[in-house]
Short mmCIF file of the C-alpha atoms (twelve columns), coordinates in Angstrom:
data_MODEL
# 
_entry.id   MODEL 
# 
loop_
_atom_site.group_PDB 
_atom_site.id 
_atom_site.type_symbol 
_atom_site.label_atom_id 
_atom_site.label_alt_id 
_atom_site.label_comp_id 
_atom_site.label_asym_id 
_atom_site.label_seq_id 
_atom_site.Cartn_x 
_atom_site.Cartn_y 
_atom_site.Cartn_z 
_atom_site.pdbx_PDB_model_num 
ATOM 1  C CA . MET A 1  -104.304 -116.362 38.957 1 
ATOM 2  C CA . ALA A 2  -107.792 -114.879 38.923 1 
ATOM 3  C CA . GLN A 3  -109.382 -115.109 42.329 1 
ATOM 4  C CA . ASN A 4  -112.262 -117.393 41.325 1 
ATOM 5  C CA . LYS A 5  -110.481 -119.305 38.552 1 
ATOM 6  C CA . ILE A 6  -109.788 -122.936 39.355 1 
ATOM 7  C CA . PRO A 7  -106.447 -123.997 37.832 1 
ATOM 8  C CA . ASP A 8  -106.829 -126.570 35.057 1 
ATOM 9  C CA . ASP A 9  -104.870 -129.246 36.926 1 
ATOM 10 C CA . ILE A 10 -107.260 -128.946 39.879 1 
ATOM 11 C CA . ALA A 11 -110.386 -128.758 37.708 1 
ATOM 12 C CA . LYS A 12 -109.537 -132.217 36.337 1 
ATOM 13 C CA . LEU A 13 -109.490 -133.795 39.802 1 
ATOM 14 C CA . SER A 14 -112.336 -135.736 41.318 1 
ATOM 15 C CA . PHE A 15 -113.792 -134.629 44.632 1 
ATOM 16 C CA . GLU A 16 -111.889 -137.374 46.442 1 
ATOM 17 C CA . GLU A 17 -108.568 -136.477 44.798 1 
ATOM 18 C CA . SER A 18 -109.080 -132.799 45.600 1 
ATOM 19 C CA . LEU A 19 -109.937 -133.522 49.205 1 
ATOM 20 C CA . GLN A 20 -106.881 -135.739 49.632 1 
ATOM 21 C CA . ALA A 21 -104.592 -133.070 48.136 1 
ATOM 22 C CA . LEU A 22 -106.158 -130.452 50.405 1 
ATOM 23 C CA . GLU A 23 -105.627 -132.659 53.471 1 
ATOM 24 C CA . GLU A 24 -101.945 -133.098 52.556 1 
ATOM 25 C CA . ILE A 25 -101.486 -129.329 52.242 1 
ATOM 26 C CA . VAL A 26 -103.176 -128.720 55.597 1 
ATOM 27 C CA . LYS A 27 -100.894 -131.278 57.290 1 
ATOM 28 C CA . LYS A 28 -97.788  -129.610 55.838 1 
ATOM 29 C CA . LEU A 29 -98.929  -126.141 56.845 1 
ATOM 30 C CA . GLU A 30 -99.917  -127.224 60.349 1 
ATOM 31 C CA . ALA A 31 -96.586  -129.008 60.828 1 
ATOM 32 C CA . GLY A 32 -94.635  -125.950 59.680 1 
ATOM 33 C CA . GLU A 33 -92.673  -128.125 57.249 1 
ATOM 34 C CA . VAL A 34 -92.405  -125.475 54.525 1 
ATOM 35 C CA . LYS A 35 -90.734  -122.100 54.082 1 
ATOM 36 C CA . LEU A 36 -92.854  -118.970 53.933 1 
ATOM 37 C CA . ASP A 37 -92.953  -118.650 50.125 1 
ATOM 38 C CA . GLU A 38 -93.900  -122.303 49.743 1 
ATOM 39 C CA . ALA A 39 -96.473  -121.975 52.525 1 
ATOM 40 C CA . ILE A 40 -98.118  -119.080 50.663 1 
ATOM 41 C CA . GLN A 41 -98.209  -121.103 47.429 1 
ATOM 42 C CA . ASN A 42 -99.624  -124.093 49.307 1 
ATOM 43 C CA . TYR A 43 -102.253 -121.888 50.934 1 
ATOM 44 C CA . GLU A 44 -103.333 -120.506 47.547 1 
ATOM 45 C CA . ARG A 45 -103.491 -124.013 46.063 1 
ATOM 46 C CA . GLY A 46 -105.436 -125.181 49.110 1 
ATOM 47 C CA . ALA A 47 -107.951 -122.373 48.618 1 
ATOM 48 C CA . SER A 48 -108.433 -123.473 44.985 1 
ATOM 49 C CA . LEU A 49 -108.822 -127.095 46.064 1 
ATOM 50 C CA . LYS A 50 -111.399 -126.058 48.660 1 
ATOM 51 C CA . ARG A 51 -113.395 -124.103 46.047 1 
ATOM 52 C CA . HIS A 52 -113.228 -127.084 43.676 1 
ATOM 53 C CA . CYS A 53 -114.517 -129.427 46.405 1 
ATOM 54 C CA . GLU A 54 -117.366 -127.018 47.160 1 
ATOM 55 C CA . ILE A 55 -118.307 -126.887 43.462 1 
ATOM 56 C CA . LYS A 56 -118.250 -130.681 43.201 1 
ATOM 57 C CA . LEU A 57 -120.463 -130.978 46.293 1 
ATOM 58 C CA . ARG A 58 -122.976 -128.458 44.934 1 
ATOM 59 C CA . GLU A 59 -123.080 -130.345 41.623 1 
ATOM 60 C CA . ALA A 60 -123.736 -133.623 43.423 1 
ATOM 61 C CA . GLN A 61 -126.355 -132.040 45.643 1 
ATOM 62 C CA . ALA A 62 -128.189 -130.615 42.626 1 
ATOM 63 C CA . LYS A 63 -128.393 -134.094 41.099 1 
ATOM 64 C CA . VAL A 64 -129.827 -135.771 44.177 1 
ATOM 65 C CA . GLU A 65 -133.417 -136.779 43.795 1 
ATOM 66 C CA . LYS A 66 -135.935 -134.729 45.668 1 
ATOM 67 C CA . ILE A 67 -138.355 -137.085 47.373 1 
ATOM 68 C CA . SER A 68 -141.799 -135.822 48.325 1 
ATOM 69 C CA . LEU A 69 -145.346 -136.955 49.016 1 
ATOM 70 C CA . ASP A 70 -148.070 -135.971 46.585 1 
ATOM 71 C CA . THR A 71 -151.596 -135.016 47.649 1 
ATOM 72 C CA . ASP A 72 -152.666 -138.684 47.675 1 
ATOM 73 C CA . GLY A 73 -149.843 -139.598 50.025 1 
ATOM 74 C CA . LEU A 74 -147.858 -141.358 47.314 1 
ATOM 75 C CA . VAL A 75 -144.098 -140.972 47.139 1 
ATOM 76 C CA . SER A 76 -142.835 -139.123 44.115 1 
ATOM 77 C CA . THR A 77 -139.340 -138.177 43.057 1 
ATOM 78 C CA . GLU A 78 -138.058 -135.256 41.114 1 
ATOM 79 C CA . THR A 79 -134.521 -135.165 39.779 1 
ATOM 80 C CA . SER A 80 -132.826 -131.823 39.964 1 
ATOM 81 C CA . ASP A 81 -130.025 -131.469 37.434 1 
ATOM 82 C CA . LEU A 82 -127.692 -128.588 36.659 1 
ATOM 83 C CA . GLN A 83 -128.106 -128.912 32.910 1 
# 
């Protein structure tokens, strides 16, 4: 797997689904419930899930409206979008 490539099955997940899967992996790794080879695979999948969550957060952040005051003191909004 390329270092920055998000696997297709992870790319299809929502932020919430990715976060839940990542939390499950962390619990397994912290509990020591898996053998070394499986732990390495889980760690790699967890890293991909983390990257996917970060991407989803950046996308959401870019879409949030920027609220500001104009020179007359009126509130204006500007939508920032990735597209």
